[in-house]
């Protein structure tokens, strides 16, 4: 009867296929973690549904042939899988292989597959066996062109093989193949196939090339996006476009209405040009500032790394020297302790014991000294880094405030532009109002614009509202830049501090554990009981 | 031998006579102007006792040896090829100057001969070279180099590369504070400096003392000894500035050298210049701008470079020779062609270099011996012996250079009881250098072998040995191994009969060190594994993870005979002890430790095997070296047609075969059966009777021809004899009435006739001897002829 993959089955399989002999015994005692298993065989078990394999993350080879599996599923966790054998099952469709990007060998022999599909994420595929299935479309085989490493293909026993031109078709379209249906493809066949399908292949290749071009374009777009991301990091995104200017008018109904005033278009155009020009300046400056920050950070990191590696070199040297001393001492101790055991004379025995005791004392002192030295190095490094980090902090703060100040200056220019524009507009509106009042207007004004020119208050209010909206927009942008740069700085400095703190802790722990180990070592040394006790 | 020389040696052409007249004029002016100066070297006698102008004795020649394209090669060749002969007496110019070809034949010459040849070669190679006649110190004139350091020993000028100082970086950490007292440091530095200065002073004094002692004894003839050398002026062939070449030694000197004391004149193949500068302080301040008429007085106006207006004073002097005045108004006299034979050096002579192919030079505390290639059986070409004292008795170091050795040995150095041998690439096992003790060349002794690691599969670059240790260094191995160190114990004395190899030394410890393999995590990547065989212990140290200063270690204690048990090895928890750097990391599972142990046990066996292989290799290399040293064969290039015996033999063999082939073809062309076959109509098949007949006919024909020939010779002989007889009788009758002329004619005829008769007689005898041979030969041939095989067949 059908069964499912359960814990019991897995445990049994793993144990059966695991290490043998003495190693097996140990494994049994300890238990084997599924995540350490590299290959697994689950064949002839009447499995209907694939499940419970999510723990086998290191698995490279999985054999599940001769079951009654109907659907490929539950393999998403096995990202390291290189061999997959699902032959002699009842699978009807290729699917669920998307996560197995390292797959090289896929065997689906004797199933009920009708189409080759859903394998786009397997670029490393080397061997594909889909014999004895129900593939019947010759054109469907073109799908396999996307696997540049495919060398071996087995299709025998499919309806498609009955086609007269099957073999030549496959050879022509899949030129990367070396073996087809268990046979080496000879040069003769290759040439025949090539000449037969030359035209069609050319067309296909042309199409593929176009697809390639399209992909290139996509990449370019991505690059553009990257640039945008960079400008985001530099807090000046979109300032190289008239987006800010446009957004000022977008949320400003009065301004939109007023812009229809005759003669205003030119003024507006002029205003926009100047405005965008200053924006662009801001953008460039922001980007420059970003570049500067990056180099500064890189320089800082490089120096910190240099200091750390130098410190490490010193510490390693001290440790290596100590190790040499330790080895020598230990071998001496062992020799002497052997002598103690064999020594007959009490006085000599006593002397040797004394020597051992002295040596052990010396060793302990040495260990203490080493601890002092290593800790000294660490303290020194901490001091050095602290100072450097402070320098860096100061420089970075200066740099940021300088940037912010400059940008603020530029934004003030924006504000001035807006003010000037506003004044001009007011003046113009006043003259228009006069004309309207005197009915000397040459041109017809749109209705909603005419509504504004009822009296002086209305028009002044409208212009004032528009001006306010613009100013608020500009202020918001400024605030955004200031806060973002501030928060980046604090974040960056915090990261550095935290990293340094963690490093220091880890090093101290490391030193302590090393010192403990050294002390343990002499205690566990194979010395006569009597001495060890005394 | 006088008659051997060509005409140009024995006579002067008109032009040469003209130039000699010119020279005479020049000399007269010179003597007139400088009464107190020594005579110039202008027109010495040649080997045939004819006066020749020195400029015409030069013959610019470029020989077809690539070393002779550079001045170093030319100078070395001249110095090596000729034996020097000092001037006699040393303060006077020689009376004759021989042609270069004569000197090259004799391989013996004085400084003028040397300079003449060297200058010819340099001019041929395109240098702006001149022969200089002047004065030099005794050491230079007598080629006494025993106060000079051997050029091979001169310390090479080291190109010191200033290590690019790292630029001070913005965020470099400050060095830890120096807590020592600055005052004390200062005082110490001062003290040290003082000590150093004292030391320096002492050393200087010592050196001065030695220099004083080594100073040459004063020379009574100082400044009078005549010498000739070569001046090479800068400007041509990328020579940056003027320098001298001393022809006896081939060394170059700057013009400021104190060894050259003065210059009388210089010349090349186009002109002759007398020096007008004061040489009181040697050649230090001399200008070699030959166009400067203030400083140099030329002989021939208008010859190539001296395009200067002739001063009026000169004009007056020319008036003395009236008949030449006419010619000289517009045209200048140019130098006549050289009278000497072309300079030829055969390849054999060039390779022999020194007379008899050997030369020994004594330097300060050193002796240099040079030998021609292939002269010595062991391929030695240079030997430099360095001594610790000036008397050359206390040998310190011997350096030998070899060439063309079959075993690729190039240098060997003996020093302090150590021998260093260097090899070039191409040996089996890729040995590059072998350093060993002279008194203990056997295996298991102290030695260092360096290898061409790129040519070796195992990447071995160096193997150092002491009696109890082997250290092997590797480079670029796939398994990242870079060092294997083996410690041996003492051989146990056994009663068992020793085998030929002897028992192998017991291995106590093997240490293997590895580079970091970045594809594995550091905590699993072995940095060092130590197999302590006598304690049954394996110690593994892993690489340090990046920020860590300590490394994880793991020790295994093997149960005895673990290697034989394989997978059946019993596991016990006390078989291992571990130190893990990260105390919070998950401890390794027993299973992986166990597998690790099994693998290490296997590795241990493999390493032991490799150590034995290494020992074996050392023994093999030593054996090979011994054999090679005994054989000391020289390799001969396949392109060396002179020396390559095999090629020579092969060529001769080819020639012989070609000759035989030619003979055979001639024979083939003369078919002896053709006319007889034609008689019977060239049948395809010949039956027995036909064949028999053919044979008979053929033989009969030959017999007939031989007889005919014999008869013919006989006939002529008789005719000749009778004619002579007749004339003799005639003569006797008319003897008295004959004129002297007729008589002479008769005697002439007689001697001629006698000669003819004699020849005919010889031919007849020879024919008689050869005829039976020829007959037999034909019969033999007919018997073997395929076409007549029917004779021997049983079926007719």
Coordinates of N, CA, C and O in Angstrom, one line a residue, chain A residues 19-27 30-33 36 296 299-300 302-305 307 311-312 315-316 319-320 327 374 380 384-385 387-388 391-392 395-396 399 507 509-511 513-514 517 521, chain B residues 168-176 509 528 530 535 537 539 544-551 553 555 565-572 578-584 588-592 594-595 598:
Chain A
X19 N 27.5 5.5 8.2 CA 28.8 4.8 8.4 C 28.6 3.4 8.9 O 27.6 3.0 9.5
X20 N 29.7 2.6 8.6 CA 29.7 1.2 9.0 C 30.7 0.9 10.1 O 31.4 1.8 10.5
X21 N 30.7 -0.3 10.5 CA 31.7 -0.8 11.5 C 31.7 0.1 12.8 O 30.7 0.6 13.3
X22 N 32.9 0.4 13.3 CA 33.1 1.2 14.5 C 32.4 2.5 14.4 O 31.7 3.0 15.3
X23 N 32.6 3.1 13.2 CA 32.0 4.5 13.0 C 30.5 4.4 13.1 O 29.9 5.3 13.7
X24 N 29.9 3.3 12.6 CA 28.5 3.1 12.7 C 28.1 3.1 14.2 O 27.0 3.7 14.5
X25 N 28.8 2.4 14.9 CA 28.5 2.3 16.4 C 28.4 3.7 17.0 O 27.5 4.0 17.7
X26 N 29.5 4.4 16.7 CA 29.5 5.8 17.3 C 28.4 6.6 16.8 O 27.7 7.3 17.6
X27 N 28.1 6.5 15.5 CA 27.0 7.2 15.0 C 25.7 6.9 15.6 O 24.8 7.7 15.9
X30 N 25.5 8.5 19.0 CA 25.4 9.9 19.0 C 24.1 10.4 18.3 O 23.6 11.4 18.6
X31 N 23.7 9.5 17.4 CA 22.6 9.9 16.5 C 23.1 10.8 15.4 O 24.1 11.5 15.5
X32 N 22.5 10.6 14.2 CA 23.0 11.4 13.1 C 22.0 12.6 12.8 O 20.8 12.4 12.8
X33 N 22.6 13.7 12.7 CA 21.8 14.9 12.3 C 21.4 14.8 10.8 O 22.3 14.6 10.0
X36 N 23.5 16.7 8.3 CA 24.9 16.3 7.9 C 24.9 15.3 6.8 O 25.9 15.0 6.3
X296 N 36.2 58.6 2.6 CA 36.6 58.8 4.0 C 36.4 57.5 4.8 O 37.3 57.0 5.6
X299 N 38.9 54.8 3.8 CA 40.2 55.1 4.4 C 40.2 54.7 5.8 O 41.1 54.0 6.3
X300 N 39.2 55.1 6.5 CA 39.1 54.7 7.9 C 39.1 53.2 8.1 O 39.9 52.7 8.9
X302 N 40.3 50.9 6.2 CA 41.5 50.3 5.8 C 42.5 50.5 7.0 O 43.3 49.6 7.3
X303 N 42.6 51.7 7.5 CA 43.5 52.0 8.6 C 43.2 51.1 9.9 O 44.1 50.6 10.5
X304 N 41.9 51.0 10.1 CA 41.5 50.1 11.3 C 42.0 48.7 11.0 O 42.5 48.1 11.9
X305 N 41.7 48.2 9.8 CA 42.1 46.9 9.5 C 43.6 46.7 9.6 O 44.1 45.7 10.2
X307 N 45.6 48.3 11.5 CA 46.0 48.3 13.0 C 45.7 47.0 13.6 O 46.5 46.4 14.3
X311 N 48.3 44.3 15.2 CA 48.1 43.8 16.5 C 48.1 42.3 16.6 O 48.7 41.7 17.4
X312 N 47.3 41.8 15.6 CA 47.2 40.3 15.6 C 48.6 39.7 15.4 O 48.9 38.7 16.0
X315 N 50.5 39.6 18.6 CA 49.9 38.6 19.5 C 50.3 37.2 19.1 O 50.7 36.4 19.9
X316 N 50.1 37.0 17.8 CA 50.4 35.6 17.3 C 51.9 35.2 17.5 O 52.2 34.1 17.9
X319 N 52.3 34.3 21.1 CA 51.7 32.9 21.4 C 52.5 31.8 20.8 O 52.8 30.8 21.4
X320 N 53.0 32.0 19.6 CA 53.9 31.0 18.9 C 55.1 30.7 19.8 O 55.5 29.6 20.0
X327 N 56.0 23.3 24.7 CA 56.3 22.0 24.2 C 57.6 21.5 24.8 O 57.6 20.3 25.2
X374 N 49.1 39.6 26.4 CA 48.0 39.6 25.4 C 47.0 40.7 25.8 O 46.5 41.4 24.9
X380 N 46.0 48.2 24.4 CA 46.6 49.1 23.5 C 45.8 49.4 22.3 O 45.6 50.5 21.8
X384 N 44.1 52.8 20.9 CA 44.4 53.3 19.6 C 43.1 53.5 18.8 O 42.9 54.5 18.2
X385 N 42.3 52.4 18.8 CA 41.1 52.5 18.0 C 40.1 53.6 18.5 O 39.5 54.3 17.7
X387 N 40.8 56.3 19.9 CA 41.3 57.6 19.5 C 41.0 57.9 18.0 O 40.4 58.9 17.6
X388 N 41.3 56.8 17.2 CA 41.0 57.0 15.8 C 39.5 57.1 15.5 O 39.1 58.0 14.6
X391 N 38.6 60.6 16.1 CA 39.0 61.5 15.0 C 38.0 61.4 13.9 O 37.5 62.4 13.3
X392 N 37.7 60.1 13.6 CA 36.8 59.9 12.4 C 35.4 60.5 12.7 O 34.8 61.2 11.8
X395 N 35.7 64.3 12.2 CA 35.8 64.6 10.8 C 34.4 64.4 10.1 O 34.0 65.3 9.3
X396 N 33.8 63.3 10.4 CA 32.6 63.0 9.7 C 31.5 64.0 10.1 O 30.8 64.5 9.2
X399 N 32.2 67.1 8.3 CA 31.9 67.0 6.9 C 30.4 67.1 6.7 O 29.9 67.8 5.7
X507 N 37.6 39.2 21.7 CA 39.1 39.0 21.9 C 39.3 38.7 23.4 O 40.1 37.8 23.7
X509 N 37.3 37.4 25.5 CA 36.9 36.0 25.7 C 37.9 35.0 25.2 O 38.2 34.0 25.8
X510 N 38.4 35.3 24.0 CA 39.3 34.4 23.4 C 40.6 34.2 24.2 O 41.0 33.1 24.5
X511 N 41.1 35.3 24.7 CA 42.3 35.3 25.5 C 42.0 34.5 26.8 O 42.8 33.6 27.2
X513 N 39.8 32.2 27.4 CA 39.6 30.8 27.1 C 40.9 30.1 26.8 O 41.2 29.0 27.2
X514 N 41.8 30.8 26.1 CA 43.1 30.3 25.8 C 43.9 30.1 27.1 O 44.6 29.0 27.3
X517 N 42.7 27.2 28.9 CA 43.2 26.0 28.2 C 44.6 25.7 28.6 O 44.9 24.5 29.0
X521 N 45.9 22.4 30.6 CA 46.9 21.5 30.0 C 47.9 20.9 31.0 O 48.1 19.7 31.0
Chain B
X168 N 51.8 58.3 4.9 CA 51.0 58.4 6.2 C 49.5 58.6 5.9 O 49.1 59.4 5.1
X169 N 48.8 57.7 6.5 CA 47.3 57.8 6.2 C 46.6 58.5 7.3 O 47.1 58.7 8.4
X170 N 45.5 59.0 6.9 CA 44.7 59.9 7.7 C 44.4 59.3 9.1 O 44.5 59.9 10.1
X171 N 44.0 58.0 9.0 CA 43.4 57.4 10.2 C 44.4 56.3 10.8 O 43.9 55.5 11.5
X172 N 45.7 56.4 10.4 CA 46.6 55.4 11.0 C 46.6 55.6 12.5 O 46.6 56.7 13.0
X173 N 46.6 54.4 13.2 CA 46.6 54.5 14.6 C 47.9 55.0 15.1 O 49.0 54.8 14.5
X174 N 47.9 55.7 16.2 CA 49.2 56.1 16.8 C 49.9 55.0 17.4 O 49.3 54.1 18.0
X175 N 51.2 55.0 17.3 CA 51.9 53.9 17.9 C 51.8 54.0 19.4 O 51.6 55.1 19.9
X176 N 52.0 52.9 20.1 CA 51.9 53.0 21.6 C 52.9 53.9 22.1 O 54.0 54.1 21.6
X509 N 59.4 11.6 14.2 CA 58.4 12.6 14.1 C 58.3 13.2 12.7 O 59.4 13.4 12.1
X528 N 48.9 22.6 10.5 CA 50.1 21.8 10.8 C 49.6 20.5 11.4 O 48.7 20.4 12.2
X530 N 51.3 17.0 13.1 CA 52.6 16.4 13.6 C 52.3 15.0 14.0 O 51.4 14.7 14.7
X535 N 55.5 8.2 20.1 CA 54.6 8.3 21.2 C 53.2 7.9 20.8 O 52.2 8.1 21.6
X537 N 51.2 9.5 18.8 CA 50.4 10.7 19.0 C 50.3 11.5 17.7 O 51.3 11.5 16.9
X539 N 49.2 15.4 16.4 CA 48.8 16.7 16.9 C 48.4 17.5 15.6 O 49.2 17.6 14.7
X544 N 44.2 29.9 11.9 CA 43.5 30.9 12.7 C 42.4 31.6 11.9 O 42.6 31.9 10.7
X545 N 41.2 31.7 12.5 CA 40.2 32.5 11.8 C 40.6 33.9 11.8 O 41.4 34.4 12.7
X546 N 40.0 34.7 10.9 CA 40.6 36.0 10.7 C 40.8 36.9 11.9 O 42.0 37.3 12.2
X547 N 39.8 37.2 12.8 CA 40.2 38.1 13.9 C 40.9 37.4 15.0 O 41.4 38.0 15.9
X548 N 40.9 36.1 15.0 CA 41.5 35.3 16.2 C 43.0 35.3 16.2 O 43.6 35.4 15.2
X549 N 43.5 35.2 17.4 CA 44.9 35.1 17.6 C 45.3 33.8 18.0 O 46.5 33.4 18.0
X550 N 44.4 33.0 18.4 CA 44.7 31.6 18.8 C 44.1 30.6 17.8 O 43.2 31.0 17.0
X551 N 44.7 29.5 17.7 CA 44.3 28.5 16.7 C 43.7 27.2 17.5 O 44.2 26.9 18.5
X553 N 43.3 23.4 18.2 CA 44.2 22.3 18.1 C 43.4 21.0 18.5 O 42.4 21.1 19.2
X555 N 44.5 16.9 19.6 CA 45.5 15.9 19.7 C 44.8 14.5 19.7 O 43.7 14.3 20.3
X565 N 44.2 -1.7 11.8 CA 42.8 -2.1 12.2 C 41.8 -1.5 11.2 O 40.7 -2.0 11.1
X566 N 42.2 -0.4 10.6 CA 41.2 0.2 9.7 C 39.9 0.6 10.4 O 39.9 1.2 11.4
X567 N 38.8 0.2 9.7 CA 37.5 0.6 10.2 C 37.1 -0.1 11.5 O 36.1 0.2 12.1
X568 N 37.9 -1.0 12.0 CA 37.6 -1.8 13.2 C 38.2 -1.2 14.5 O 38.0 -1.7 15.5
X569 N 38.8 0.0 14.3 CA 39.5 0.6 15.4 C 38.4 1.0 16.5 O 37.4 1.6 16.2
X570 N 38.7 0.6 17.7 CA 37.8 0.9 18.8 C 37.9 2.3 19.2 O 39.0 2.9 19.3
X571 N 36.8 2.9 19.4 CA 36.7 4.3 19.7 C 36.6 4.5 21.2 O 35.9 3.8 21.9
X572 N 37.4 5.4 21.8 CA 37.3 5.7 23.2 C 37.4 7.2 23.3 O 38.1 7.9 22.6
X578 N 40.8 18.3 22.7 CA 40.6 19.4 21.7 C 40.7 20.7 22.4 O 40.2 20.9 23.6
X579 N 41.2 21.7 21.7 CA 41.1 23.1 22.2 C 40.4 23.8 21.1 O 40.9 23.9 20.0
X580 N 39.2 24.4 21.4 CA 38.4 25.1 20.4 C 38.5 26.5 20.7 O 38.3 27.0 21.8
X581 N 38.8 27.3 19.7 CA 39.0 28.8 19.9 C 37.7 29.4 20.4 O 37.6 30.1 21.4
X582 N 36.6 29.1 19.7 CA 35.3 29.7 20.0 C 34.7 28.8 21.1 O 34.2 27.7 20.8
X583 N 34.6 29.2 22.3 CA 34.1 28.4 23.4 C 32.6 28.2 23.2 O 32.0 27.2 23.8
X584 N 31.9 29.0 22.4 CA 30.5 28.9 22.3 C 30.1 28.0 21.1 O 28.9 27.7 20.9
X588 N 32.6 19.4 17.9 CA 32.5 18.5 16.8 C 31.9 17.2 17.3 O 32.1 16.8 18.5
X589 N 31.3 16.5 16.4 CA 30.7 15.2 16.8 C 31.8 14.1 16.8 O 32.8 14.2 16.1
X590 N 31.5 13.2 17.6 CA 32.5 12.1 17.8 C 32.7 11.4 16.4 O 33.8 11.0 16.1
X591 N 31.6 11.3 15.6 CA 31.7 10.6 14.4 C 32.8 11.3 13.5 O 33.6 10.6 12.9
X592 N 32.7 12.6 13.4 CA 33.6 13.3 12.5 C 35.0 13.2 13.0 O 36.0 13.1 12.3
X594 N 36.2 10.8 14.8 CA 36.6 9.4 14.5 C 37.1 9.2 13.1 O 38.2 8.7 12.8
X595 N 36.3 9.8 12.2 CA 36.6 9.7 10.7 C 37.9 10.4 10.5 O 38.8 10.0 9.7
X598 N 40.8 8.3 11.5 CA 41.1 7.2 10.5 C 41.9 7.8 9.4 O 42.8 7.2 8.9

